[in-house]
Amino acid sequence: MSVVDDLRGLILAGQYVPGDRLGEAELAETLGVSRTPVREALRRLQAEGLVEIAANRGARVVEYPREDLETIFELRARIEGLAARQAAAVATADDCDRLHRVALDLRDHADRGDVEAVYRLNADFHGDLVRLGGSAVLAQSISSLVHSPVLLRTYGAFDEEAMRRSVNHHIEIAAAVRAGDPEWAEAVMRAHLFSARASLLGPRHQENPR
């Protein structure tokens, strides 16, 4: 693995949490490399949105306020739920076959612990649903909400049970689309995103007592 892969893995595993300073010297010692590849890795991760680098302050893990993350997941549940609903209304047999294959591939990679492949296949699955819906407005709205660092952190926060639940949601969404059932597809998509929110943020009542 490269230095950027190693550092990304440490962040996603929670060894460095949002807001933590990422000192070049300390990282070089931890990773057993010189400071030059660490510096390049930090720039790469800045481009991915996982790291922020500021003059005179150095590098830190990007930190999103909890309120912003709550809003991102709430909006995604509404908009991607609508995308799943529309996809179920128009998908052809070939479309359904592709969705099912991607969902099964995602399950297989999740079973092997390949988070990078799961992230990629998840993007393919959700992108296919948006494409099937055929709405440029929906596609643009979802694109503005899907922050790569948030998604990567979410998968990094999944335990075995959460990952299995996420995988099963994809398979069930594919089944709902094949059944031509918009309500079912929308309901599972919303449950899928709210489950991911819980994995990343924990119980809501701790921050938002009712």
C-alpha positions as a Python dict, from the first residue, in 0.01 Angstrom:
ca = {
    (1, 'M'): (0, 0, 0),
    (2, 'S'): (109, 361, -61),
    (3, 'V'): (160, 626, 205),
    (4, 'V'): (-166, 795, 104),
    (5, 'D'): (-353, 465, 139),
    (6, 'D'): (-196, 404, 481),
    (7, 'L'): (-283, 752, 606),
    (8, 'R'): (-636, 735, 466),
    (9, 'G'): (-680, 404, 643),
    (10, 'L'): (-566, 549, 977),
    (11, 'I'): (-818, 832, 945),
    (12, 'L'): (-1104, 604, 844),
    (13, 'A'): (-1020, 364, 1125),
    (14, 'G'): (-1059, 647, 1374),
    (15, 'Q'): (-696, 668, 1484),
    (16, 'Y'): (-713, 1032, 1380),
    (17, 'V'): (-1054, 1186, 1439),
    (18, 'P'): (-1206, 1504, 1292),
    (19, 'G'): (-1015, 1807, 1417),
    (20, 'D'): (-694, 1617, 1498),
    (21, 'R'): (-368, 1778, 1389),
    (22, 'L'): (-165, 1576, 1139),
    (23, 'G'): (200, 1660, 1198),
    (24, 'E'): (437, 1561, 919),
    (25, 'A'): (718, 1452, 1151),
    (26, 'E'): (490, 1240, 1370),
    (27, 'L'): (322, 1079, 1068),
    (28, 'A'): (658, 1005, 906),
    (29, 'E'): (767, 822, 1221),
    (30, 'T'): (436, 635, 1251),
    (31, 'L'): (442, 524, 886),
    (32, 'G'): (815, 459, 870),
    (33, 'V'): (881, 696, 580),
    (34, 'S'): (1038, 1037, 521),
    (35, 'R'): (842, 1360, 543),
    (36, 'T'): (829, 1410, 165),
    (37, 'P'): (580, 1127, 87),
    (38, 'V'): (379, 1228, 396),
    (39, 'R'): (354, 1583, 263),
    (40, 'E'): (236, 1453, -75),
    (41, 'A'): (-16, 1219, 92),
    (42, 'L'): (-161, 1509, 290),
    (43, 'R'): (-206, 1707, -31),
    (44, 'R'): (-381, 1409, -194),
    (45, 'L'): (-614, 1370, 103),
    (46, 'Q'): (-684, 1743, 99),
    (47, 'A'): (-802, 1703, -261),
    (48, 'E'): (-1027, 1415, -149),
    (49, 'G'): (-1176, 1631, 126),
    (50, 'L'): (-1050, 1425, 421),
    (51, 'V'): (-778, 1672, 525),
    (52, 'E'): (-761, 2051, 544),
    (53, 'I'): (-428, 2235, 525),
    (54, 'A'): (-404, 2594, 647),
    (55, 'A'): (-107, 2831, 646),
    (56, 'N'): (71, 2848, 982),
    (57, 'R'): (-160, 2580, 1126),
    (58, 'G'): (-61, 2273, 928),
    (59, 'A'): (-288, 1984, 841),
    (60, 'R'): (-593, 1859, 1029),
    (61, 'V'): (-861, 1598, 971),
    (62, 'V'): (-1167, 1770, 823),
    (63, 'E'): (-1437, 1828, 1081),
    (64, 'Y'): (-1804, 1861, 993),
    (65, 'P'): (-2036, 1990, 1269),
    (66, 'R'): (-2289, 1730, 1381),
    (67, 'E'): (-2571, 1960, 1274),
    (68, 'D'): (-2437, 1970, 917),
    (69, 'L'): (-2409, 1591, 905),
    (70, 'E'): (-2765, 1555, 1035),
    (71, 'T'): (-2884, 1787, 759),
    (72, 'I'): (-2686, 1604, 488),
    (73, 'F'): (-2840, 1268, 581),
    (74, 'E'): (-3191, 1413, 617),
    (75, 'L'): (-3178, 1572, 273),
    (76, 'R'): (-3020, 1265, 114),
    (77, 'A'): (-3294, 1043, 260),
    (78, 'R'): (-3561, 1262, 107),
    (79, 'I'): (-3399, 1314, -232),
    (80, 'E'): (-3251, 966, -283),
    (81, 'G'): (-3574, 817, -158),
    (82, 'L'): (-3747, 1001, -442),
    (83, 'A'): (-3481, 876, -687),
    (84, 'A'): (-3543, 516, -578),
    (85, 'R'): (-3919, 569, -615),
    (86, 'Q'): (-3880, 698, -969),
    (87, 'A'): (-3637, 420, -1064),
    (88, 'A'): (-3883, 155, -949),
    (89, 'A'): (-4148, 305, -1174),
    (90, 'V'): (-3944, 289, -1495),
    (91, 'A'): (-3664, 28, -1463),
    (92, 'T'): (-3639, -236, -1734),
    (93, 'A'): (-3545, -600, -1673),
    (94, 'D'): (-3186, -522, -1780),
    (95, 'D'): (-3172, -230, -1538),
    (96, 'C'): (-3292, -456, -1258),
    (97, 'D'): (-3035, -721, -1343),
    (98, 'R'): (-2754, -465, -1324),
    (99, 'L'): (-2871, -327, -990),
    (100, 'H'): (-2891, -678, -849),
    (101, 'R'): (-2541, -766, -974),
    (102, 'V'): (-2392, -451, -821),
    (103, 'A'): (-2567, -523, -491),
    (104, 'L'): (-2430, -879, -486),
    (105, 'D'): (-2078, -759, -577),
    (106, 'L'): (-2101, -508, -295),
    (107, 'R'): (-2197, -786, -54),
    (108, 'D'): (-1905, -1002, -167),
    (109, 'H'): (-1651, -722, -118),
    (110, 'A'): (-1802, -632, 218),
    (111, 'D'): (-1760, -996, 327),
    (112, 'R'): (-1390, -965, 238),
    (113, 'G'): (-1354, -638, 425),
    (114, 'D'): (-1264, -441, 111),
    (115, 'V'): (-1399, -100, 215),
    (116, 'E'): (-1257, 82, -87),
    (117, 'A'): (-1444, -152, -326),
    (118, 'V'): (-1761, -122, -117),
    (119, 'Y'): (-1736, 257, -141),
    (120, 'R'): (-1694, 238, -520),
    (121, 'L'): (-1978, -10, -571),
    (122, 'N'): (-2205, 189, -341),
    (123, 'A'): (-2145, 494, -561),
    (124, 'D'): (-2225, 285, -871),
    (125, 'F'): (-2548, 156, -717),
    (126, 'H'): (-2676, 495, -605),
    (127, 'G'): (-2565, 652, -934),
    (128, 'D'): (-2758, 391, -1132),
    (129, 'L'): (-3075, 467, -936),
    (130, 'V'): (-3042, 838, -1007),
    (131, 'R'): (-2976, 771, -1375),
    (132, 'L'): (-3282, 549, -1399),
    (133, 'G'): (-3497, 821, -1246),
    (134, 'G'): (-3399, 1041, -1540),
    (135, 'S'): (-3419, 1371, -1354),
    (136, 'A'): (-3132, 1617, -1400),
    (137, 'V'): (-3262, 1816, -1104),
    (138, 'L'): (-3242, 1511, -877),
    (139, 'A'): (-2896, 1422, -1004),
    (140, 'Q'): (-2766, 1773, -940),
    (141, 'S'): (-2924, 1789, -596),
    (142, 'I'): (-2776, 1456, -488),
    (143, 'S'): (-2434, 1545, -629),
    (144, 'S'): (-2423, 1855, -410),
    (145, 'L'): (-2500, 1646, -99),
    (146, 'V'): (-2273, 1344, -149),
    (147, 'H'): (-1953, 1449, 25),
    (148, 'S'): (-1683, 1186, -27),
    (149, 'P'): (-1525, 1235, 317),
    (150, 'V'): (-1864, 1190, 484),
    (151, 'L'): (-1926, 866, 293),
    (152, 'L'): (-1578, 734, 362),
    (153, 'R'): (-1607, 816, 730),
    (154, 'T'): (-1947, 648, 740),
    (155, 'Y'): (-1806, 321, 605),
    (156, 'G'): (-1514, 354, 844),
    (157, 'A'): (-1765, 378, 1130),
    (158, 'F'): (-1955, 63, 1031),
    (159, 'D'): (-1919, -238, 1257),
    (160, 'E'): (-1996, -585, 1124),
    (161, 'E'): (-2368, -556, 1198),
    (162, 'A'): (-2399, -212, 1037),
    (163, 'M'): (-2215, -328, 725),
    (164, 'R'): (-2439, -634, 695),
    (165, 'R'): (-2747, -414, 733),
    (166, 'S'): (-2622, -173, 467),
    (167, 'V'): (-2547, -458, 226),
    (168, 'N'): (-2891, -608, 279),
    (169, 'H'): (-3052, -269, 214),
    (170, 'H'): (-2891, -256, -131),
    (171, 'I'): (-3019, -604, -213),
    (172, 'E'): (-3367, -515, -91),
    (173, 'I'): (-3375, -190, -288),
    (174, 'A'): (-3283, -387, -601),
    (175, 'A'): (-3569, -628, -522),
    (176, 'A'): (-3814, -340, -477),
    (177, 'V'): (-3711, -189, -810),
    (178, 'R'): (-3753, -529, -981),
    (179, 'A'): (-4099, -556, -823),
    (180, 'G'): (-4190, -217, -968),
    (181, 'D'): (-4290, -99, -620),
    (182, 'P'): (-4203, 272, -576),
    (183, 'E'): (-4323, 291, -216),
    (184, 'W'): (-4112, -7, -109),
    (185, 'A'): (-3803, 125, -288),
    (186, 'E'): (-3836, 469, -130),
    (187, 'A'): (-3895, 330, 220),
    (188, 'V'): (-3587, 106, 211),
    (189, 'M'): (-3367, 385, 73),
    (190, 'R'): (-3473, 616, 354),
    (191, 'A'): (-3411, 342, 611),
    (192, 'H'): (-3070, 277, 449),
    (193, 'L'): (-2956, 636, 489),
    (194, 'F'): (-3093, 680, 839),
    (195, 'S'): (-2915, 359, 941),
    (196, 'A'): (-2589, 499, 800),
    (197, 'R'): (-2649, 821, 993),
    (198, 'A'): (-2686, 626, 1317),
    (199, 'S'): (-2362, 437, 1250),
    (200, 'L'): (-2170, 761, 1203),
    (201, 'L'): (-2335, 985, 1464),
    (202, 'G'): (-2465, 743, 1725),
    (203, 'P'): (-2795, 769, 1915),
    (204, 'R'): (-2975, 1092, 1831),
    (205, 'H'): (-3128, 1139, 2176),
    (206, 'Q'): (-2784, 1211, 2321),
    (207, 'E'): (-2765, 1533, 2123),
    (208, 'N'): (-3132, 1600, 2055),
    (209, 'P'): (-3341, 1508, 2360),
    (210, 'R'): (-3714, 1499, 2294),
}
